[in-house]
Amino acid sequence: MSALPFANDPSDPYKLLRGLTPEQLDLVGFTLFGRNPAGRLLPYILGLFVNCMLLGVLFVQCSRWYAHGYKGEPWRIRILVLYTLLVNIGITVFLTWWNLNNFASNFGRYRQFLNLDDASLFYLMDAIVRFPVSAFFADRAYRAARQNKILGAVFCVLLLASLAIGVTLKALASQYYGRPLFTRLVLAWLSCHVICDVLTTAVISVFLYRSKTGWSQTDAVITRLMIMTGETQAPNTVVSIIYIIVYTSNTLSTWPFFFVFTGPLFAVCLVAVLNTKVALRRELESDPNVQSLILVPAEPFKLDKATGRQHTSSETGLAVSVESPIESEFTKPQRKSSIEADDANRMPVIRYM
């Protein structure tokens, strides 16, 4: 072959491949992959390796959460964790089979690397894992923003757009991969992820910062929650940005296949948040100055003056309050914070989750 068939129609690099025989596909595959196997095939192996490593981390995180936090979570959170765990196990099994088929069953052949029907499942797998986890974080940001309708609408548009584009990419990959339309869809898909992650982090961080009360214990917890928010959202955002850079630099590169580990990465971040919440609660329960962490919604608390305790009717969300007798140093009438009008009759509260 004097040149790759791609050169005849650069706007549709895979067009001529659809009419080639298996032997011709092997020849084209060798031209693409065989002359630099380390650089072209390494992303497939590294992606599976990182995926398996993160799945192991996810197993450890889920075991810890089941032992310490499972009973205290609402049923929808339990279902979400179970769903992400099972889906990621299925994804890892598929990736293992796919790599064995590529490197073992078809050893010495290259035609399988040109088959986009199996490879394009990555877009669908990423969508079905990322959507519920992103919705979890977006819901926390929405409630932290006191259920702002505009913000909720923005989150819905971004989440549904990312899910729809992910499914569309799977459907169009075999016919349009490498074409400008497909490239624009991939960039739109990744942009929705980045915008949603950045917006979620920003909203939660801003409203946590504005929740500072002046009590050192409460403000310290707020600071830790802000750090936790950044730590759990940053990996997803950074990976999406790197993916955009890698993909736009060369749309025919094999390095995008390295990012097949994004599913377990999102799941690890989800369970890490739940475990951090449990660890923070246990730490505060053992603190002589802050005796309990209460999981409540982002809504006002009512103070029971007979007991000096706060009460709420909802089950979810995260807030920190000090439960102690009315005569304690946190509830004396003369004790004022920077929020003068409110704090005489209520405890310091952090609204989150």
Coordinates of C-alpha atoms in Angstrom, one line a residue, residues 142-147 295-303 311-320 349-353:
Y142 CA -28.8 22.3 44.5
R143 CA -29.9 21.9 48.1
A144 CA -26.9 23.8 49.4
A145 CA -28.1 26.7 47.2
R146 CA -31.5 26.5 48.9
Q147 CA -33.1 24.8 45.9
L295 CA -27.4 14.4 59.2
V296 CA -30.2 16.8 58.3
P297 CA -31.4 18.8 55.3
A298 CA -30.3 22.3 54.4
E299 CA -33.2 23.9 56.2
P300 CA -33.7 25.8 59.5
F301 CA -33.4 24.0 62.8
K302 CA -35.8 24.5 65.7
L303 CA -34.4 24.7 69.2
H311 CA -34.7 19.0 65.7
T312 CA -35.7 18.6 62.1
S313 CA -38.0 16.2 60.2
S314 CA -35.9 15.3 57.2
E315 CA -33.4 12.6 56.8
T316 CA -30.8 13.7 54.3
G317 CA -28.2 16.4 54.0
L318 CA -25.3 17.3 56.3
A319 CA -25.3 19.7 59.1
V320 CA -23.2 20.2 62.2
V349 CA -25.2 24.9 61.9
I350 CA -23.4 23.8 58.8
R351 CA -25.9 23.1 55.9
Y352 CA -24.5 20.7 53.4
M353 CA -25.4 17.6 51.5

